[in-house]
Short mmCIF file of C-alpha atoms and ligand atoms in Angstrom, two decimals:
data_model
loop_
_atom_site.label_atom_id
_atom_site.label_comp_id
_atom_site.label_asym_id
_atom_site.label_seq_id
_atom_site.Cartn_x
_atom_site.Cartn_y
_atom_site.Cartn_z
CA MET A 1 172.48 93.91 155.33
CA ALA A 2 171.19 91.51 152.51
CA PRO A 3 168.53 91.70 150.71
CA PRO A 4 164.84 89.74 151.63
CA THR A 5 165.10 87.51 149.27
CA LEU A 6 160.95 87.04 147.89
CA ASN A 7 159.51 83.44 146.96
CA LYS A 8 157.67 84.10 143.75
CA ASP A 9 155.86 80.38 143.77
CA GLU A 10 154.05 82.15 147.58
CA LEU A 11 153.90 85.94 145.60
CA LYS A 12 150.14 85.97 143.47
CA ASN A 13 149.41 87.70 140.49
CA LEU A 14 145.74 88.38 140.83
CA SER A 15 145.39 91.00 138.19
CA PHE A 16 142.61 94.23 137.24
CA ILE A 17 140.75 93.32 133.81
CA LEU A 18 140.00 95.09 131.87
CA ASN A 19 137.73 92.93 129.47
CA LYS A 20 135.13 95.70 127.63
CA PRO A 21 134.51 99.54 128.56
CA HIS A 22 133.24 99.65 133.12
CA ASP A 23 133.38 95.83 132.97
CA VAL A 24 136.68 94.23 135.30
CA THR A 25 136.96 91.85 137.26
CA PHE A 26 140.27 90.67 139.32
CA ALA A 27 141.62 86.62 138.09
CA GLU A 28 144.72 85.24 138.38
CA ARG A 29 146.64 85.53 135.79
CA PRO A 30 149.34 83.32 135.03
CA LYS A 31 152.45 84.04 136.20
CA PRO A 32 155.51 85.73 134.60
CA SER A 33 158.42 83.07 133.69
CA ILE A 34 162.45 84.55 132.72
CA GLU A 35 162.42 84.76 129.20
CA ASP A 36 165.33 86.67 127.88
CA PRO A 37 168.77 86.68 129.98
CA HIS A 38 168.47 90.36 130.57
CA ASP A 39 164.66 89.77 131.76
CA VAL A 40 164.02 90.28 135.32
CA LEU A 41 160.09 89.84 137.80
CA VAL A 42 159.46 92.25 139.47
CA ALA A 43 156.54 91.94 142.31
CA VAL A 44 154.57 94.75 141.83
CA ASN A 45 153.81 96.71 144.52
CA TYR A 46 152.13 100.69 143.52
CA THR A 47 150.39 101.54 141.14
CA GLY A 48 149.12 105.33 140.12
CA ILE A 49 146.65 105.58 137.77
CA CYS A 50 146.56 107.67 134.53
CA GLY A 51 144.68 109.17 132.35
CA SER A 52 145.58 107.35 129.38
CA ASP A 53 144.85 103.40 131.63
CA VAL A 54 141.20 106.03 132.54
CA HIS A 55 140.04 106.10 128.86
CA TYR A 56 140.59 102.40 127.83
CA TRP A 57 138.55 101.47 131.15
CA THR A 58 135.71 104.60 130.07
CA HIS A 59 135.90 103.73 126.43
CA GLY A 60 137.68 100.67 126.14
CA ALA A 61 139.72 102.50 122.60
CA ILE A 62 142.88 105.63 123.02
CA GLY A 63 143.14 106.10 118.96
CA HIS A 64 143.18 103.32 117.17
CA PHE A 65 144.58 101.35 119.61
CA VAL A 66 141.16 99.22 120.92
CA VAL A 67 140.70 96.59 123.37
CA ARG A 68 139.41 93.73 121.17
CA GLU A 69 141.04 91.23 124.06
CA PRO A 70 140.46 91.59 127.72
CA MET A 71 143.27 93.19 129.63
CA VAL A 72 145.58 93.92 131.96
CA LEU A 73 145.22 97.51 133.18
CA GLY A 74 148.24 100.17 134.81
CA HIS A 75 151.86 101.21 133.37
CA GLU A 76 152.57 103.46 136.20
CA SER A 77 154.59 100.85 138.69
CA ALA A 78 157.73 100.20 141.55
CA GLY A 79 157.83 96.90 142.29
CA THR A 80 160.31 95.07 143.84
CA VAL A 81 162.99 92.22 141.96
CA VAL A 82 162.21 89.12 142.82
CA GLU A 83 164.31 87.08 140.14
CA THR A 84 166.70 88.16 137.69
CA GLY A 85 167.87 86.32 134.19
CA ALA A 86 171.47 84.80 133.84
CA ALA A 87 172.29 87.67 131.83
CA VAL A 88 172.03 91.26 134.29
CA THR A 89 173.94 92.78 136.60
CA HIS A 90 173.00 95.56 138.40
CA LEU A 91 169.74 94.33 139.86
CA ARG A 92 169.31 91.66 142.56
CA ALA A 93 166.46 90.09 144.21
CA GLY A 94 165.07 92.69 146.83
CA ASP A 95 165.92 95.37 144.95
CA ARG A 96 163.16 98.64 145.01
CA VAL A 97 162.78 99.45 141.09
CA ALA A 98 160.27 102.00 139.60
CA ILE A 99 158.94 99.99 136.02
CA GLU A 100 159.77 101.58 132.38
CA PRO A 101 156.53 100.57 131.37
CA GLY A 102 157.59 100.00 128.28
CA TYR A 103 160.42 98.84 125.41
CA GLY A 104 161.38 99.24 122.17
CA CYS A 105 162.07 96.53 119.70
CA ARG A 106 165.70 98.13 119.58
CA ARG A 107 166.62 97.17 115.90
CA CYS A 108 164.58 99.70 113.90
CA GLY A 109 165.82 103.14 112.69
CA ALA A 110 163.21 105.11 115.31
CA CYS A 111 165.22 102.75 118.42
CA ARG A 112 168.57 102.92 116.39
CA ALA A 113 168.19 106.23 116.89
CA GLY A 114 167.55 106.51 120.23
CA LYS A 115 163.73 107.06 119.92
CA TYR A 116 162.74 103.98 120.61
CA ASN A 117 159.67 105.73 122.07
CA LEU A 118 158.81 106.42 118.54
CA CYS A 119 159.20 102.78 117.92
CA GLU A 120 156.11 101.30 116.17
CA ALA A 121 156.78 98.03 117.39
CA MET A 122 156.98 99.34 121.16
CA VAL A 123 155.51 97.18 123.65
CA PHE A 124 153.90 99.28 126.17
CA ALA A 125 151.88 97.84 129.32
CA ALA A 126 147.86 98.78 128.98
CA THR A 127 148.01 99.85 125.47
CA PRO A 128 146.78 96.61 123.15
CA PRO A 129 147.75 94.37 122.64
CA HIS A 130 150.16 94.16 125.94
CA ASP A 131 148.57 93.46 129.17
CA GLY A 132 149.54 96.31 131.70
CA THR A 133 151.47 96.52 135.35
CA LEU A 134 148.62 96.45 137.83
CA THR A 135 149.89 91.90 138.21
CA GLY A 136 151.54 90.26 140.88
CA VAL A 137 154.63 89.22 139.17
CA TRP A 138 155.46 91.61 135.72
CA ARG A 139 158.39 90.65 133.89
CA SER A 140 161.14 94.14 132.30
CA PRO A 141 164.16 94.12 130.33
CA ALA A 142 166.54 94.27 133.41
CA ASP A 143 167.42 98.04 131.80
CA PHE A 144 163.95 99.30 132.03
CA CYS A 145 163.74 99.01 135.79
CA TYR A 146 165.54 101.56 137.37
CA LYS A 147 166.78 101.09 140.81
CA LEU A 148 165.41 103.68 143.79
CA PRO A 149 168.09 105.07 146.23
CA GLU A 150 167.61 105.50 149.36
CA GLY A 151 165.37 107.25 150.77
CA VAL A 152 162.49 107.42 147.94
CA SER A 153 159.97 104.70 148.31
CA LEU A 154 158.37 102.77 146.75
CA GLN A 155 155.19 104.68 146.55
CA GLU A 156 157.50 108.56 145.00
CA GLY A 157 158.98 105.09 142.08
CA ALA A 158 155.14 104.81 141.17
CA LEU A 159 155.59 108.42 140.52
CA VAL A 160 158.45 108.87 138.30
CA GLU A 161 156.47 107.33 135.17
CA PRO A 162 154.53 110.71 135.45
CA LEU A 163 157.32 112.43 136.37
CA ALA A 164 159.27 111.30 132.77
CA VAL A 165 157.11 112.83 131.38
CA GLY A 166 157.10 115.45 132.26
CA VAL A 167 161.37 115.28 131.77
CA HIS A 168 160.28 114.33 127.97
CA ILE A 169 158.48 117.26 127.72
CA VAL A 170 160.35 119.57 129.11
CA LYS A 171 163.58 118.48 127.02
CA GLN A 172 161.49 118.43 123.97
CA ALA A 173 160.97 122.19 125.18
CA ALA A 174 165.26 122.57 126.23
CA VAL A 175 164.09 125.39 128.63
CA GLN A 176 167.07 127.39 129.67
CA PRO A 177 167.87 128.74 133.22
CA GLY A 178 165.88 131.88 133.25
CA GLN A 179 163.54 131.63 130.48
CA SER A 180 159.27 131.97 130.73
CA VAL A 181 156.91 128.96 131.00
CA VAL A 182 153.47 129.06 130.54
CA VAL A 183 152.03 125.23 131.04
CA MET A 184 148.52 124.93 129.80
CA GLY A 185 146.98 122.42 132.91
CA ALA A 186 147.38 121.68 136.17
CA GLY A 187 146.26 117.53 135.81
CA PRO A 188 149.84 115.63 137.15
CA VAL A 189 151.46 115.91 133.57
CA GLY A 190 151.52 119.27 133.50
CA LEU A 191 151.86 119.69 137.33
CA LEU A 192 155.31 117.70 136.71
CA CYS A 193 155.79 119.92 134.11
CA ALA A 194 156.37 122.91 135.95
CA ALA A 195 158.08 121.51 138.64
CA VAL A 196 160.92 120.23 136.05
CA ALA A 197 161.20 123.46 134.72
CA ARG A 198 161.03 125.19 137.71
CA ALA A 199 164.89 122.25 138.32
CA TYR A 200 166.09 123.31 135.01
CA GLY A 201 166.57 127.46 136.23
CA ALA A 202 162.82 128.24 134.42
CA SER A 203 162.28 131.51 136.29
CA LYS A 204 158.59 132.29 135.11
CA VAL A 205 156.80 129.68 135.42
CA VAL A 206 152.57 129.72 134.69
CA SER A 207 150.27 127.32 135.47
CA VAL A 208 147.01 127.70 133.85
CA ASP A 209 143.79 125.24 134.81
CA VAL A 210 139.84 126.32 133.64
CA VAL A 211 139.58 124.65 137.92
CA PRO A 212 140.44 127.25 140.47
CA SER A 213 140.94 124.07 143.30
CA LYS A 214 143.91 122.48 140.81
CA LEU A 215 145.60 126.00 140.47
CA ASP A 216 145.66 126.37 144.26
CA PHE A 217 147.27 123.29 144.53
CA ALA A 218 149.89 125.05 141.76
CA ARG A 219 150.68 127.76 143.56
CA GLY A 220 151.78 124.90 146.68
CA PHE A 221 153.58 123.29 144.52
CA ALA A 222 156.05 124.66 141.31
CA ALA A 223 153.88 127.71 139.82
CA THR A 224 155.31 131.28 140.37
CA HIS A 225 152.05 132.63 138.75
CA THR A 226 148.18 130.56 137.87
CA TYR A 227 146.02 131.34 136.01
CA LEU A 228 142.60 130.87 135.36
CA SER A 229 141.72 130.66 132.31
CA ARG A 230 138.15 132.35 131.29
CA ARG A 231 135.57 131.43 128.50
CA VAL A 232 136.95 134.13 126.06
CA PRO A 233 138.49 133.84 122.49
CA PRO A 234 141.68 132.16 122.95
CA GLU A 235 143.78 135.96 121.98
CA ASP A 236 141.89 137.40 124.68
CA ASN A 237 142.91 134.46 127.28
CA ALA A 238 146.93 135.04 125.51
CA ALA A 239 146.90 138.21 126.66
CA ALA A 240 145.93 137.95 130.35
CA ILE A 241 148.12 135.30 130.55
CA ARG A 242 150.61 137.92 129.72
CA GLU A 243 149.58 140.63 131.48
CA HIS A 244 149.02 138.84 134.68
CA ALA A 245 152.62 137.17 134.68
CA GLY A 246 153.85 140.75 133.33
CA LEU A 247 155.07 138.35 129.99
CA PRO A 248 153.60 141.60 127.48
CA ALA A 249 156.58 140.24 125.04
CA GLY A 250 155.04 136.29 125.45
CA ALA A 251 156.38 133.17 126.84
CA ASP A 252 159.60 132.02 126.64
CA VAL A 253 158.41 128.37 126.21
CA VAL A 254 154.81 127.54 125.73
CA ILE A 255 153.67 123.81 127.12
CA ASP A 256 150.30 122.07 126.39
CA ALA A 257 149.77 119.43 129.24
CA SER A 258 145.93 120.04 128.50
CA GLY A 259 145.64 118.52 124.72
CA ALA A 260 142.12 120.39 125.00
CA GLU A 261 141.59 123.15 121.68
CA PRO A 262 141.49 126.13 123.52
CA SER A 263 144.30 125.98 125.68
CA ILE A 264 146.10 124.51 122.26
CA GLN A 265 144.54 127.77 119.93
CA THR A 266 146.14 129.35 123.75
CA SER A 267 149.17 128.12 123.92
CA LEU A 268 149.68 130.05 120.73
CA HIS A 269 148.88 132.63 121.06
CA ALA A 270 151.36 132.84 124.33
CA VAL A 271 154.40 132.01 123.43
CA ARG A 272 156.80 135.08 122.09
CA VAL A 273 158.56 136.17 118.70
CA GLY A 274 161.16 133.16 118.16
CA GLY A 275 159.37 131.17 121.36
CA THR A 276 159.31 127.43 121.42
CA TYR A 277 155.29 125.64 121.89
CA VAL A 278 155.04 121.55 122.70
CA GLN A 279 152.40 120.20 122.28
CA GLY A 280 152.21 117.31 125.40
CA GLY A 281 148.59 116.19 126.31
CA MET A 282 146.52 114.81 123.64
CA GLY A 283 143.31 115.27 123.40
CA LYS A 284 141.86 115.22 120.01
CA SER A 285 143.26 113.81 116.78
CA ASP A 286 142.63 117.23 114.66
CA ILE A 287 142.49 120.04 115.48
CA ASP A 288 141.27 124.10 114.60
CA PHE A 289 145.70 124.83 114.79
CA PRO A 290 146.28 128.98 114.48
CA ILE A 291 149.33 128.49 111.85
CA MET A 292 149.48 131.94 111.31
CA ALA A 293 150.73 132.29 114.70
CA MET A 294 153.62 129.83 114.43
CA CYS A 295 154.19 131.12 110.82
CA LEU A 296 154.30 134.65 111.58
CA LYS A 297 156.37 134.67 114.95
CA GLU A 298 158.96 131.91 113.85
CA VAL A 299 157.66 129.30 116.77
CA THR A 300 159.29 126.42 117.05
CA ALA A 301 156.57 123.97 117.37
CA LYS A 302 157.63 120.06 118.98
CA GLY A 303 155.51 116.82 119.78
CA SER A 304 156.23 114.86 122.81
CA PHE A 305 155.03 111.52 123.40
CA ARG A 306 156.56 109.53 126.27
CA TYR A 307 159.74 109.36 126.97
CA GLY A 308 162.80 107.96 125.83
CA PRO A 309 166.45 107.94 127.17
CA GLY A 310 167.73 108.94 129.86
CA ASP A 311 164.26 110.54 130.71
CA TYR A 312 163.57 107.70 133.49
CA GLU A 313 167.02 108.77 135.09
CA LEU A 314 166.94 112.45 135.58
CA ALA A 315 163.03 111.71 137.16
CA VAL A 316 164.77 109.83 139.87
CA GLU A 317 167.26 112.64 140.22
CA LEU A 318 165.17 115.00 140.64
CA ILE A 319 163.14 112.91 143.33
CA ALA A 320 166.20 112.56 145.25
CA SER A 321 167.46 115.61 145.58
CA GLY A 322 164.68 116.61 146.61
CA LYS A 323 164.38 118.34 143.15
CA VAL A 324 160.45 117.41 143.31
CA ASP A 325 158.39 116.47 145.45
CA VAL A 326 156.16 114.05 144.04
CA LYS A 327 154.19 112.35 147.30
CA LYS A 328 152.55 115.87 147.15
CA LEU A 329 150.30 114.14 144.58
CA VAL A 330 149.21 111.56 146.44
CA SER A 331 145.67 111.85 146.89
CA ALA A 332 144.92 107.98 148.31
CA VAL A 333 146.91 105.16 148.15
CA VAL A 334 143.68 102.44 148.20
CA PRO A 335 144.37 98.73 148.15
CA PHE A 336 144.23 96.36 145.09
CA GLU A 337 140.99 94.96 145.24
CA GLN A 338 139.53 99.05 145.39
CA ALA A 339 141.20 98.89 141.47
CA GLU A 340 137.47 100.10 140.42
CA ASP A 341 136.95 102.45 142.88
CA ALA A 342 140.34 104.25 142.42
CA PHE A 343 139.40 104.62 138.41
CA LYS A 344 136.18 106.09 139.67
CA ARG A 345 137.82 107.77 141.95
CA VAL A 346 140.58 109.64 139.03
CA LYS A 347 137.20 109.93 136.77
CA GLY A 348 135.64 112.28 139.19
CA GLY A 349 138.45 114.32 138.99
CA GLU A 350 138.76 114.60 142.22
CA VAL A 351 142.22 113.41 143.12
CA ILE A 352 145.13 114.22 141.49
CA LYS A 353 146.50 111.28 141.88
CA VAL A 354 145.59 108.12 143.34
CA LEU A 355 147.85 104.65 143.64
CA ILE A 356 146.85 100.79 143.62
CA ALA A 357 148.42 99.16 146.66
CA GLY A 358 149.83 95.52 145.84
CA PRO A 359 148.15 92.71 144.83
CA ASN A 360 151.55 91.25 146.45
CA GLU A 361 151.38 92.38 151.05
CA ALA A 362 153.69 94.08 152.66
CA SER A 363 156.06 91.87 154.26
CA SER A 364 156.18 94.74 157.12
CA GLY A 365 155.53 98.36 157.08
C1 LIG B 401 156.93 94.93 148.00
O1 LIG B 401 156.07 94.11 147.55
C2 LIG B 401 156.94 92.55 148.42
C3 LIG B 401 156.14 91.34 147.31
O2 LIG B 401 154.69 91.53 147.61
C4 LIG B 401 156.76 92.51 149.84
O3 LIG B 401 157.95 91.51 150.36
C5 LIG B 401 157.52 93.78 149.86
O4 LIG B 401 157.27 94.58 151.02
C6 LIG B 401 157.10 95.35 149.43
N1 LIG B 401 157.27 96.20 149.68
C7 LIG B 401 156.73 97.00 150.62
C8 LIG B 401 157.26 99.03 150.95
O5 LIG B 401 155.37 97.14 150.36
C1 LIG B 402 150.13 80.90 142.38
C2 LIG B 402 149.11 81.31 141.28
O1 LIG B 402 147.63 81.82 141.95
N1 LIG B 402 149.56 81.29 140.01
C3 LIG B 402 147.45 80.99 139.00
C4 LIG B 402 148.65 82.78 138.50
O2 LIG B 402 147.60 82.47 137.48
C5 LIG B 402 146.70 81.48 136.83
C6 LIG B 402 145.63 81.27 136.04
O3 LIG B 402 145.08 82.72 135.22
C7 LIG B 402 146.41 80.37 138.02
O4 LIG B 402 146.24 79.22 136.68
C8 LIG B 402 147.37 80.02 138.42
O5 LIG B 402 147.25 78.91 139.73
ZN1 LIG B 403 150.31 107.59 132.77
ZN1 LIG B 404 161.55 99.39 116.97
#
């Protein structure tokens, strides 16, 4: 059966726009058109909201990225291909795709080394000055759109982005079968790191958080152990984690998916001698860091930023094969007109992932 062809002219280009902190509007934005033969146009179906979107909404900036002009929010989207450029061979109109929302210049040292996530000229959705994906029609290089296999829904497609973040972090950590992994933070990225670590064969995955309900969820999702962090010195918290999880020598890998200073400090005390620590969460720019523990244990310490080559493909595959059940993370799906409400709910913290549908209607089902 040929996929239904969408008429671009019938699609809305309604967008959810941040003017300044806490000041958002909906407006029709000019619809993009194919500019390069390798471009595709995608009608956005679902967009997840994440911490960085909420951060722009509340603060208008993340680090040196400052919203100076009204900016369309959103970057975790899946949609339906509307139009393809003349050179596009692997996609056609009607295909359902997960959208990787940023691409590099393809020419700098980082891009040429296969690390386009570190490209300084990166064009990334909803990162000033670039508009995001909470819009009717999104233009993307075709190689940054990943066709969803049958059986993977567009809602799951919108969760490929945070899953790819987890994939990249676990790859940075080089998790091996049989290893023990402690994940600090049980928000969406922490939960997904735990799930990817399991998929990589980790035998123990310990989720740590300060919120008991998040740990309840983590237990039913991917964690083999959970630990409720206490307000005690990081070394004491780390000792308790190690004892609770049966890891007296420490964990092979510790991932911080929280960005919180006490969690980062605890990470360095929870990792074993010669182990690996990866910083995935982003919080304060500068913190007190237990550098002596890192040195004395010869810890391999790495950063992780977004995702790079192969991460989206693997994320799609982990969903398609049933190894990571991202559907469980969806707390609610709201219509486009309620986008601001979705931001409030994510900020309130009582939800895991909220998806915004549209703005174009589902023609059926
Ligand atoms: C996705 O969006 C397109 C364009 O509005 C629409 O035709 C299609 O039915 C939508 N699919 C789903 C599953 O919502
Ligand atoms: C089809 C449609 O609604 N197009 C609108 C896109 O947004 C611009 C303004 O930004 C309108 O002028 C178009 O009518
Ligand atoms: Zn995100
Ligand atoms: Zn580059």
